[in-house]
Short mmCIF file of C-alpha atoms and ligand atoms in Angstrom, two decimals:
data_model
loop_
_atom_site.label_atom_id
_atom_site.label_comp_id
_atom_site.label_asym_id
_atom_site.label_seq_id
_atom_site.Cartn_x
_atom_site.Cartn_y
_atom_site.Cartn_z
CA MET A 1 22.36 22.32 10.39
CA ALA A 2 19.15 22.68 8.36
CA ASP A 3 18.07 25.92 6.74
CA PRO A 4 15.17 27.14 8.95
CA THR A 5 13.89 29.44 6.20
CA GLY A 6 14.21 26.99 3.29
CA PHE A 7 10.44 26.57 3.01
CA LEU A 8 10.16 30.33 2.40
CA LYS A 9 12.67 30.18 -0.46
CA TYR A 10 11.39 27.17 -2.34
CA PRO A 11 7.77 26.27 -3.16
CA ARG A 12 6.62 22.69 -2.71
CA ARG A 13 6.98 20.76 -5.97
CA ASP A 14 5.64 17.22 -6.26
CA MET A 15 7.08 14.49 -8.45
CA PRO A 16 6.45 15.52 -12.08
CA LYS A 17 3.98 13.33 -13.92
CA ARG A 18 3.73 12.37 -17.59
CA PRO A 19 1.02 14.10 -19.67
CA ILE A 20 -2.38 12.49 -19.13
CA ASP A 21 -2.94 11.70 -22.83
CA GLU A 22 0.31 9.81 -22.90
CA ARG A 23 0.03 7.88 -19.65
CA VAL A 24 -3.52 6.56 -20.13
CA GLY A 25 -2.28 4.93 -23.34
CA ASP A 26 0.16 2.61 -21.59
CA TRP A 27 0.78 0.85 -18.25
CA ARG A 28 4.05 2.56 -17.34
CA GLU A 29 4.41 4.51 -14.09
CA VAL A 30 2.55 7.82 -14.17
CA TYR A 31 5.67 9.75 -13.15
CA ALA A 32 7.91 11.40 -15.74
CA ASP A 33 11.38 10.12 -16.56
CA VAL A 34 13.63 12.91 -15.33
CA ASP A 35 17.37 13.19 -15.89
CA PRO A 36 18.96 12.01 -12.58
CA ALA A 37 21.13 15.13 -12.22
CA GLU A 38 18.10 17.41 -12.69
CA ARG A 39 16.07 15.27 -10.29
CA ASP A 40 18.78 15.41 -7.62
CA ALA A 41 19.13 19.21 -7.87
CA ASP A 42 15.38 19.71 -7.66
CA VAL A 43 14.94 17.28 -4.76
CA SER A 44 17.85 18.93 -2.92
CA GLU A 45 15.85 22.17 -2.95
CA GLN A 46 12.79 20.32 -1.70
CA ALA A 47 14.80 18.79 1.15
CA THR A 48 15.98 22.31 2.04
CA ARG A 49 12.37 23.11 2.96
CA CYS A 50 12.77 20.88 6.06
CA MET A 51 13.47 22.85 9.23
CA ASP A 52 14.85 19.89 11.23
CA CYS A 53 12.28 20.47 13.95
CA GLY A 54 13.19 19.91 17.57
CA ILE A 55 10.22 17.55 17.82
CA PRO A 56 9.86 16.11 14.32
CA PHE A 57 6.21 15.06 14.16
CA CYS A 58 6.90 13.58 10.70
CA HIS A 59 8.59 10.54 12.24
CA SER A 60 7.10 10.38 15.69
CA GLY A 61 3.70 10.52 17.31
CA SER A 62 0.44 9.06 16.09
CA ALA A 63 0.46 10.84 12.71
CA GLY A 64 4.09 10.17 11.81
CA CYS A 65 5.92 7.32 10.12
CA PRO A 66 5.43 3.91 11.81
CA LEU A 67 8.89 2.90 10.62
CA GLY A 68 10.42 5.79 12.57
CA ASN A 69 12.15 6.97 9.39
CA LEU A 70 14.88 9.49 10.27
CA ILE A 71 13.34 12.09 8.00
CA PRO A 72 15.05 15.32 9.13
CA GLU A 73 18.43 13.53 9.05
CA TRP A 74 18.15 12.39 5.46
CA ASN A 75 16.50 15.63 4.37
CA ASP A 76 19.59 17.47 5.62
CA LEU A 77 21.98 15.00 3.96
CA VAL A 78 20.13 15.45 0.65
CA ARG A 79 20.21 19.23 1.09
CA ARG A 80 24.00 18.94 1.41
CA GLY A 81 24.26 16.55 -1.53
CA ASP A 82 25.52 13.58 0.50
CA TRP A 83 23.33 10.98 -1.21
CA GLU A 84 25.33 7.97 -0.03
CA ALA A 85 24.93 8.90 3.64
CA ALA A 86 21.26 9.69 3.00
CA ALA A 87 20.80 6.19 1.51
CA GLU A 88 22.44 4.67 4.58
CA ARG A 89 20.15 6.58 6.98
CA LEU A 90 17.06 5.77 4.93
CA HIS A 91 17.84 2.04 4.76
CA ALA A 92 18.58 2.02 8.51
CA THR A 93 14.83 2.07 9.16
CA ASN A 94 13.22 0.95 5.90
CA ASN A 95 14.11 -2.15 3.87
CA PHE A 96 12.17 -1.03 0.81
CA PRO A 97 12.04 2.78 0.53
CA GLU A 98 11.15 2.67 -3.17
CA PHE A 99 7.98 0.71 -2.30
CA THR A 100 6.90 3.29 0.27
CA GLY A 101 8.11 6.15 -1.95
CA MET A 102 5.75 4.97 -4.69
CA LEU A 103 2.85 3.51 -2.70
CA CYS A 104 2.59 5.03 0.78
CA PRO A 105 0.00 7.80 1.27
CA ALA A 106 2.60 9.49 3.47
CA PRO A 107 1.31 9.92 7.02
CA CYS A 108 4.71 11.58 7.55
CA GLU A 109 3.67 14.49 5.31
CA ALA A 110 0.43 14.81 7.26
CA GLY A 111 2.53 14.92 10.43
CA CYS A 112 4.98 17.55 9.07
CA VAL A 113 4.56 20.84 10.91
CA LEU A 114 4.49 22.66 7.57
CA SER A 115 1.15 20.97 6.85
CA ILE A 116 -0.46 23.02 9.62
CA ASN A 117 -0.30 26.36 7.89
CA GLN A 118 -1.15 26.68 4.19
CA ALA A 119 0.94 29.87 4.08
CA SER A 120 3.99 27.63 4.51
CA GLY A 121 3.37 26.21 1.04
CA GLY A 122 2.45 22.76 2.35
CA PRO A 123 4.45 19.95 3.96
CA VAL A 124 7.94 18.93 2.91
CA THR A 125 7.75 16.52 -0.06
CA ILE A 126 9.05 13.70 2.13
CA LYS A 127 7.83 10.94 -0.18
CA ARG A 128 9.57 12.53 -3.13
CA VAL A 129 12.85 12.90 -1.24
CA GLU A 130 12.59 9.28 -0.11
CA GLN A 131 11.98 8.07 -3.66
CA ALA A 132 14.89 10.11 -5.02
CA ILE A 133 17.27 8.71 -2.37
CA ALA A 134 16.17 5.16 -3.26
CA ASP A 135 16.53 5.76 -7.04
CA ASN A 136 19.90 7.39 -6.47
CA ALA A 137 21.02 4.43 -4.32
CA TRP A 138 20.24 1.93 -7.10
CA GLU A 139 21.84 4.12 -9.78
CA ARG A 140 25.08 4.59 -7.80
CA ASP A 141 25.21 1.08 -6.32
CA TYR A 142 24.65 2.17 -2.73
CA ALA A 143 21.98 -0.54 -2.23
CA ARG A 144 24.40 -3.44 -2.16
CA PRO A 145 23.57 -6.83 -0.60
CA GLU A 146 24.27 -6.96 3.15
CA CYS A 147 25.32 -10.51 3.85
CA ALA A 148 25.28 -11.87 7.40
CA GLU A 149 28.66 -12.00 9.14
CA VAL A 150 27.64 -14.90 11.40
CA ILE A 151 25.44 -17.87 10.50
CA THR A 152 23.23 -19.00 13.39
CA GLY A 153 22.33 -22.47 12.14
CA LYS A 154 18.63 -21.68 12.70
CA SER A 155 16.06 -21.80 9.94
CA VAL A 156 12.84 -19.86 9.33
CA ALA A 157 9.98 -20.34 6.87
CA VAL A 158 8.16 -17.19 5.80
CA VAL A 159 4.75 -17.87 4.27
CA GLY A 160 3.83 -15.08 1.84
CA SER A 161 6.02 -12.71 -0.18
CA GLY A 162 4.21 -9.39 0.23
CA PRO A 163 5.95 -6.42 1.86
CA ALA A 164 5.61 -7.79 5.42
CA GLY A 165 6.98 -11.22 4.50
CA LEU A 166 9.84 -9.77 2.46
CA ALA A 167 10.81 -7.32 5.23
CA ALA A 168 10.80 -10.13 7.82
CA ALA A 169 12.78 -12.41 5.50
CA GLN A 170 15.42 -9.79 4.73
CA GLN A 171 15.92 -8.87 8.39
CA LEU A 172 16.17 -12.52 9.47
CA THR A 173 18.56 -13.42 6.63
CA ARG A 174 20.78 -10.49 7.53
CA ALA A 175 20.73 -11.70 11.15
CA GLY A 176 22.28 -14.98 9.97
CA HIS A 177 19.26 -17.29 9.79
CA ASP A 178 18.53 -19.64 6.91
CA VAL A 179 15.29 -18.19 5.49
CA THR A 180 12.96 -19.68 2.88
CA VAL A 181 9.98 -17.71 1.56
CA TYR A 182 7.03 -19.75 0.28
CA GLU A 183 4.69 -18.08 -2.22
CA ARG A 184 1.60 -19.83 -3.58
CA ASP A 185 1.46 -17.61 -6.70
CA ASP A 186 3.69 -18.16 -9.69
CA ARG A 187 5.61 -14.91 -9.07
CA LEU A 188 6.87 -13.18 -5.92
CA GLY A 189 5.57 -9.99 -4.35
CA GLY A 190 2.05 -10.70 -3.08
CA LEU A 191 -0.14 -7.62 -3.38
CA MET A 192 2.76 -5.64 -4.86
CA ARG A 193 2.84 -8.08 -7.79
CA TYR A 194 -0.81 -8.75 -8.54
CA GLY A 195 -2.71 -6.12 -6.52
CA ILE A 196 -0.80 -2.95 -7.36
CA PRO A 197 -1.00 -1.88 -11.01
CA GLU A 198 2.19 -1.29 -12.97
CA PHE A 199 1.29 2.39 -13.48
CA LYS A 200 1.51 2.87 -9.72
CA MET A 201 4.78 1.01 -9.20
CA SER A 202 6.86 -0.70 -11.84
CA LYS A 203 7.62 -4.36 -11.12
CA LYS A 204 11.24 -3.62 -11.95
CA ARG A 205 11.51 -2.00 -8.51
CA LEU A 206 10.29 -5.24 -6.94
CA GLU A 207 12.74 -7.30 -9.02
CA GLN A 208 15.65 -5.10 -7.92
CA ARG A 209 14.94 -5.86 -4.26
CA LEU A 210 14.34 -9.55 -4.88
CA GLY A 211 17.74 -9.66 -6.59
CA GLN A 212 19.34 -8.04 -3.54
CA MET A 213 17.61 -10.53 -1.22
CA ARG A 214 18.70 -13.53 -3.28
CA ALA A 215 22.28 -12.25 -3.21
CA GLU A 216 22.04 -12.03 0.58
CA GLY A 217 20.96 -15.67 0.78
CA THR A 218 17.16 -15.62 1.14
CA ARG A 219 15.63 -18.58 -0.69
CA PHE A 220 12.34 -18.32 -2.56
CA VAL A 221 9.90 -21.04 -3.59
CA THR A 222 7.03 -19.99 -5.86
CA GLY A 223 3.91 -21.90 -6.85
CA CYS A 224 4.03 -23.60 -3.46
CA GLU A 225 1.07 -23.36 -1.09
CA ALA A 226 2.06 -23.85 2.54
CA GLY A 227 -0.09 -26.52 4.16
CA VAL A 228 -0.68 -28.19 0.77
CA ASP A 229 2.47 -28.39 -1.35
CA VAL A 230 4.69 -28.14 1.72
CA THR A 231 2.73 -29.70 4.57
CA VAL A 232 2.65 -28.48 8.16
CA PRO A 233 4.51 -31.57 9.45
CA ARG A 234 7.23 -30.84 6.87
CA LEU A 235 7.38 -27.17 7.89
CA ARG A 236 7.65 -28.20 11.54
CA GLU A 237 10.35 -30.74 10.80
CA ARG A 238 12.42 -28.50 8.52
CA PHE A 239 12.21 -25.08 10.27
CA ASP A 240 12.83 -23.73 13.75
CA ALA A 241 10.22 -20.98 13.34
CA VAL A 242 7.48 -20.00 10.89
CA VAL A 243 6.30 -16.47 10.02
CA LEU A 244 2.80 -16.12 8.59
CA ALA A 245 2.62 -13.12 6.27
CA VAL A 246 -0.37 -14.32 4.30
CA GLY A 247 -2.18 -11.00 3.93
CA ALA A 248 -5.87 -10.27 4.52
CA LEU A 249 -7.31 -10.92 1.11
CA ASN A 250 -10.80 -12.11 2.00
CA GLY A 251 -12.71 -9.54 -0.03
CA ARG A 252 -15.78 -7.95 1.54
CA ASP A 253 -18.85 -8.61 -0.61
CA ASP A 254 -22.18 -6.83 -0.91
CA THR A 255 -24.65 -9.39 0.35
CA THR A 256 -27.71 -7.18 0.72
CA THR A 257 -28.25 -5.06 -2.38
CA PRO A 258 -30.90 -6.53 -4.73
CA GLY A 259 -29.41 -7.73 -8.01
CA ARG A 260 -25.96 -8.60 -6.61
CA ASP A 261 -26.10 -12.00 -8.33
CA LEU A 262 -26.27 -10.46 -11.84
CA ASP A 263 -23.37 -11.05 -14.22
CA GLY A 264 -20.90 -8.17 -14.52
CA ILE A 265 -20.51 -7.56 -10.78
CA HIS A 266 -17.13 -8.56 -9.34
CA LEU A 267 -14.91 -8.07 -6.32
CA ALA A 268 -12.12 -5.58 -7.03
CA MET A 269 -9.32 -8.13 -6.80
CA ASP A 270 -11.04 -10.30 -9.40
CA HIS A 271 -10.52 -7.36 -11.75
CA LEU A 272 -7.04 -6.26 -10.64
CA VAL A 273 -5.25 -9.61 -10.43
CA PRO A 274 -5.86 -10.79 -14.01
CA ALA A 275 -5.24 -7.25 -15.30
CA ASN A 276 -1.85 -7.25 -13.61
CA LYS A 277 -1.13 -10.75 -14.89
CA GLU A 278 -1.88 -9.51 -18.39
CA CYS A 279 0.74 -6.79 -17.86
CA GLU A 280 3.19 -9.57 -16.97
CA GLY A 281 2.48 -11.20 -20.34
CA ASP A 282 0.05 -13.87 -19.13
CA GLY A 283 -2.65 -13.33 -21.74
CA PRO A 284 -5.84 -11.27 -21.83
CA THR A 285 -7.88 -10.70 -18.71
CA PRO A 286 -11.38 -12.21 -18.66
CA ILE A 287 -12.73 -9.05 -16.93
CA SER A 288 -11.87 -6.08 -19.13
CA ALA A 289 -13.50 -2.66 -18.87
CA GLU A 290 -13.09 -1.96 -22.59
CA GLY A 291 -16.16 -0.32 -24.07
CA LYS A 292 -18.10 -0.51 -20.78
CA HIS A 293 -19.67 1.86 -18.31
CA VAL A 294 -17.73 1.02 -15.15
CA ILE A 295 -18.93 1.62 -11.60
CA ILE A 296 -16.43 1.28 -8.76
CA VAL A 297 -18.00 0.93 -5.33
CA GLY A 298 -15.69 2.18 -2.58
CA GLY A 299 -13.56 5.31 -2.27
CA GLY A 300 -10.25 3.85 -1.08
CA ASP A 301 -6.89 2.85 -2.56
CA THR A 302 -8.15 -0.39 -4.12
CA GLY A 303 -11.00 1.52 -5.78
CA ALA A 304 -8.47 3.99 -7.19
CA ASP A 305 -6.41 1.10 -8.58
CA CYS A 306 -9.53 -0.25 -10.34
CA TYR A 307 -10.24 3.28 -11.59
CA GLY A 308 -6.85 3.69 -13.29
CA THR A 309 -6.96 0.12 -14.62
CA ALA A 310 -10.44 0.60 -16.12
CA THR A 311 -9.35 3.89 -17.74
CA ARG A 312 -6.36 2.18 -19.37
CA GLN A 313 -8.49 -0.76 -20.52
CA GLY A 314 -10.61 1.69 -22.54
CA ALA A 315 -13.76 2.07 -20.43
CA LEU A 316 -16.59 4.16 -21.91
CA SER A 317 -17.01 5.83 -18.52
CA VAL A 318 -15.65 5.33 -15.01
CA THR A 319 -17.56 6.39 -11.89
CA GLN A 320 -16.32 5.83 -8.35
CA LEU A 321 -18.92 5.81 -5.58
CA ASP A 322 -18.31 6.66 -1.94
CA GLN A 323 -20.88 6.52 0.86
CA TYR A 324 -19.09 9.25 2.76
CA PRO A 325 -19.65 12.94 1.95
CA ARG A 326 -17.13 14.74 -0.20
CA PRO A 327 -14.41 16.06 2.11
CA PRO A 328 -13.09 19.58 1.53
CA THR A 329 -10.21 19.82 -0.90
CA GLU A 330 -8.30 22.12 1.42
CA ARG A 331 -8.11 22.71 5.14
CA ASP A 332 -10.80 25.00 6.47
CA GLU A 333 -8.76 27.71 8.24
CA GLU A 334 -11.85 29.22 9.83
CA ARG A 335 -12.84 25.96 11.43
CA SER A 336 -9.58 24.64 12.81
CA PRO A 337 -5.91 25.55 12.96
CA TRP A 338 -4.90 21.89 12.84
CA PRO A 339 -4.09 19.67 9.89
CA THR A 340 -7.20 18.01 8.56
CA TRP A 341 -5.63 14.99 6.86
CA PRO A 342 -7.09 12.46 6.34
CA TYR A 343 -10.30 14.48 6.37
CA ILE A 344 -9.39 16.40 3.24
CA LEU A 345 -10.16 14.83 -0.10
CA ARG A 346 -7.59 12.23 -1.06
CA THR A 347 -6.96 12.14 -4.76
CA TYR A 348 -4.67 9.93 -6.77
CA PRO A 349 -3.10 10.60 -10.18
CA VAL A 350 -5.79 8.36 -11.72
CA HIS A 351 -8.46 10.86 -10.73
CA GLU A 352 -6.89 13.46 -13.03
CA GLU A 353 -7.30 11.12 -15.99
CA GLY A 354 -11.04 11.39 -16.55
CA GLY A 355 -14.07 9.73 -15.00
CA GLN A 356 -15.90 11.04 -11.98
CA ARG A 357 -16.40 10.53 -8.28
CA GLU A 358 -19.71 10.64 -6.46
CA PHE A 359 -19.95 11.10 -2.73
CA ALA A 360 -22.65 10.39 -0.12
CA VAL A 361 -24.33 7.87 -2.42
CA GLY A 362 -25.41 4.27 -1.98
CA ILE A 363 -26.70 1.66 -4.43
CA GLU A 364 -30.40 0.98 -4.08
CA ARG A 365 -30.28 -1.94 -6.52
CA PHE A 366 -28.40 -3.41 -9.46
CA VAL A 367 -30.66 -3.28 -12.51
CA PRO A 368 -30.54 -6.01 -15.22
CA GLY A 369 -30.84 -5.60 -18.95
CA THR A 370 -33.86 -6.88 -20.85
CA GLY A 371 -34.53 -9.91 -23.05
CA ASP A 372 -31.39 -11.97 -23.62
CA ASP A 373 -29.54 -9.48 -21.42
CA ALA A 374 -31.75 -10.03 -18.37
CA GLY A 375 -29.00 -11.84 -16.44
CA HIS A 376 -26.48 -9.00 -16.76
CA VAL A 377 -26.24 -5.73 -14.86
CA ARG A 378 -26.89 -2.71 -17.14
CA HIS A 379 -27.76 0.08 -14.66
CA ILE A 380 -27.64 0.89 -10.99
CA ASP A 381 -30.15 2.85 -8.96
CA LEU A 382 -28.45 5.37 -6.70
CA ARG A 383 -29.67 7.43 -3.81
CA THR A 384 -28.16 9.90 -1.39
CA VAL A 385 -27.13 8.39 1.94
CA ARG A 386 -25.72 9.39 5.30
CA VAL A 387 -23.30 7.22 7.27
CA HIS A 388 -23.55 7.09 11.03
CA LYS A 389 -20.76 5.51 13.03
CA ASP A 390 -21.60 4.59 16.61
CA PRO A 391 -18.68 5.96 18.67
CA ALA A 392 -19.06 3.27 21.33
CA SER A 393 -19.23 0.14 19.17
CA GLY A 394 -17.61 1.50 16.01
CA ARG A 395 -20.53 -0.01 14.05
CA ARG A 396 -21.44 1.80 10.86
CA GLU A 397 -24.99 2.30 9.69
CA VAL A 398 -26.07 3.79 6.38
CA PHE A 399 -29.34 5.74 6.13
CA PRO A 400 -31.07 6.89 2.95
CA VAL A 401 -31.63 10.65 2.65
CA GLY A 402 -34.71 11.81 0.74
CA ASP A 403 -36.71 9.84 -1.82
CA GLU A 404 -34.93 10.65 -5.06
CA VAL A 405 -33.47 7.66 -6.92
CA ARG A 406 -31.17 8.17 -9.92
CA ARG A 407 -30.44 5.52 -12.55
CA ILE A 408 -27.02 5.46 -14.23
CA PRO A 409 -25.52 3.00 -16.74
CA ALA A 410 -23.39 0.17 -15.37
CA ASP A 411 -21.98 -2.67 -17.50
CA LEU A 412 -19.21 -3.59 -15.09
CA VAL A 413 -19.42 -3.08 -11.32
CA LEU A 414 -16.32 -3.52 -9.16
CA LEU A 415 -16.78 -3.87 -5.41
CA ALA A 416 -13.80 -2.29 -3.62
CA ILE A 417 -15.38 -2.19 -0.18
CA GLY A 418 -12.59 -3.63 1.88
CA PHE A 419 -11.43 -6.96 3.23
CA THR A 420 -12.65 -9.11 6.09
CA GLY A 421 -9.44 -10.80 7.19
CA VAL A 422 -7.36 -13.76 6.10
CA GLU A 423 -8.64 -16.19 3.50
CA PRO A 424 -9.44 -19.76 4.61
CA MET A 425 -6.17 -21.70 4.35
CA ARG A 426 -5.15 -25.27 5.07
CA VAL A 427 -1.94 -24.07 6.72
CA LEU A 428 -3.88 -22.10 9.33
CA ASP A 429 -6.16 -25.06 10.10
CA ASP A 430 -3.33 -27.56 10.34
CA LEU A 431 -1.25 -25.28 12.57
CA GLY A 432 -4.25 -24.69 14.84
CA ILE A 433 -4.15 -20.90 14.43
CA THR A 434 -6.66 -18.81 16.40
CA LEU A 435 -8.34 -15.91 14.62
CA THR A 436 -9.65 -12.66 16.06
CA PRO A 437 -13.33 -11.63 15.66
CA ARG A 438 -12.11 -9.44 12.76
CA GLY A 439 -10.87 -12.52 10.90
CA THR A 440 -7.19 -11.69 11.38
CA ILE A 441 -4.61 -13.90 13.11
CA SER A 442 -4.32 -13.27 16.82
CA CYS A 443 -0.94 -13.08 18.55
CA GLY A 444 0.69 -12.23 21.85
CA ALA A 445 2.99 -9.35 22.70
CA ASP A 446 5.88 -11.25 21.05
CA TRP A 447 3.98 -11.66 17.74
CA GLN A 448 3.66 -15.40 18.46
CA THR A 449 0.36 -16.97 17.43
CA SER A 450 -1.57 -19.67 19.25
CA ALA A 451 0.90 -22.16 17.71
CA GLU A 452 4.31 -22.46 19.35
CA GLY A 453 7.09 -21.02 17.20
CA VAL A 454 4.65 -19.60 14.64
CA PHE A 455 4.56 -15.81 14.27
CA VAL A 456 2.41 -13.38 12.30
CA CYS A 457 2.92 -9.95 10.76
CA GLY A 458 1.42 -7.51 8.27
CA ASP A 459 -2.16 -7.46 7.05
CA ALA A 460 -2.70 -11.02 8.35
CA HIS A 461 -2.32 -9.55 11.83
CA ARG A 462 -3.38 -5.95 11.38
CA GLY A 463 -6.06 -6.27 8.72
CA ALA A 464 -5.73 -4.54 5.34
CA SER A 465 -3.51 -1.53 5.94
CA LEU A 466 -0.74 0.64 4.51
CA ILE A 467 2.42 -0.80 3.01
CA VAL A 468 4.49 1.17 5.53
CA TRP A 469 2.75 -0.70 8.36
CA ALA A 470 3.41 -4.03 6.63
CA ILE A 471 7.14 -3.29 6.45
CA ALA A 472 7.18 -2.02 10.05
CA GLU A 473 5.48 -5.21 11.26
CA GLY A 474 7.79 -7.38 9.16
CA ARG A 475 10.82 -5.73 10.75
CA SER A 476 9.33 -6.08 14.22
CA VAL A 477 8.40 -9.75 13.86
CA ALA A 478 11.95 -10.45 12.67
CA SER A 479 13.25 -9.07 15.95
CA ALA A 480 10.80 -11.27 17.89
CA VAL A 481 11.75 -14.40 15.91
CA ASP A 482 15.45 -13.65 16.33
CA THR A 483 14.91 -13.39 20.09
CA TYR A 484 12.91 -16.64 20.09
CA LEU A 485 15.70 -18.46 18.25
CA THR A 486 18.77 -17.00 19.95
CA GLY A 487 17.56 -15.52 23.25
CA THR A 488 18.39 -11.95 22.23
CA SER A 489 18.22 -9.65 19.20
CA GLU A 490 19.79 -6.47 17.94
CA LEU A 491 17.21 -6.14 15.20
CA PRO A 492 14.95 -3.07 15.51
CA ALA A 493 11.27 -3.42 16.44
CA PRO A 494 9.60 -0.18 15.38
CA VAL A 495 6.04 -1.27 16.25
CA HIS A 496 4.32 -3.64 18.67
CA PRO A 497 1.24 -5.84 18.27
CA THR A 498 -2.00 -4.06 19.09
FE1 SF4 B 501 11.19 18.59 8.49
FE2 SF4 B 501 8.49 18.64 8.47
FE3 SF4 B 501 9.80 16.72 9.81
FE4 SF4 B 501 9.86 19.27 10.71
S1 SF4 B 501 8.07 17.92 10.61
S2 SF4 B 501 11.59 17.81 10.60
S3 SF4 B 501 9.85 20.40 8.74
S4 SF4 B 501 9.83 17.06 7.56
#
């Protein structure tokens, strides 16, 4: 039985971070190394803040966890110090809780009833409890391989090794299928490997899980592009089903602003991928922010990753631009009694490390240097803008406000303005896959694409989204594939195709 007054006894305490001066000097995770016993005692107090609500909005409803994580159950187990049972309950709904613990923006905390009233001290630190359970599980060997008891004789190819592909592969392997994951890059992990910087999540967490999956029997083939290095006829001949978890990495470009073709202007992933490869020991990135005035266009997660990367590369200045107005930093109690997430300002640890953010601004033009420098961006002209979203069509329009134009220095501009769907791929053409108008892969209610026996999950289906949705879709598609192959499935399906 939870302590209904725990939140009155203990203030909310987030995961402690390393000092800013220290962490901007390296690529290690921003969070402090804490003695495990101290961590467990502190997190136990945080878990005590959970009231075990009759209707736990943290793991149900539109604002809660798409995985259906059993949050009040494991909060109570942590409160009582039963970390092994907590690990079992956490892994019952989430294959990779350390990935979500480090990377998810926590819709569960927005859904927590304690987020409604600031006098409560804020929502339960669900993410922190989740991360501590996962760390504890690895330290005490509670995250052991779960090998299938029965082998089905069926085989599945999973194309892509991001969180959706890995979740699907692990579920299908545990259900007794022979699963091979194909990854075109030289290392496994998809966006978690080359999109997410080391300071946000150490690759050792990824390696731990990959080790567990190998021990369970999942096979991995890297440096192998499906449709090219392993052809579609070969995939069809060798496997009974195929899961496409190829992500949605077609970066949105700025095709209208004058000066876009100047040197020094890049898509965000063109900055992040080589920077992350450098961290893996692959040699210096060709797009470093060192000694440069850096402008990041776009106020989302990818922009924040560029922000922290540019800071660590030694940028002269870092400025992140957002077309939307600055949201309030706290809920406006006068205006509404309801939680305002995501309408309050989202900040990331990187925003504490220097640099600045500008809101309600748009780029009028990219300005070149002079003389020999005339082909390179050196400034941008900014003006105040207002964004109007048509409620009927969802179309966004951006209008200038006033006549004032400001010029600020810009030696490196990174466009983090979203993604437009899956990249062109031979495997999609050769399979005859139908795309949606949004550039994602269309599927039926059973996650099956226009190609018989070929399924889709994650960003490739949903469009660029949260890691927690990728894992939820990976788990769900595994259930659908299991049903397709065997006629029935006991695997959970937490979400359905939209
Ligand atoms: Fe606990 Fe908050 Fe979930 Fe209620 S909504 S069960 S207080 S985490």
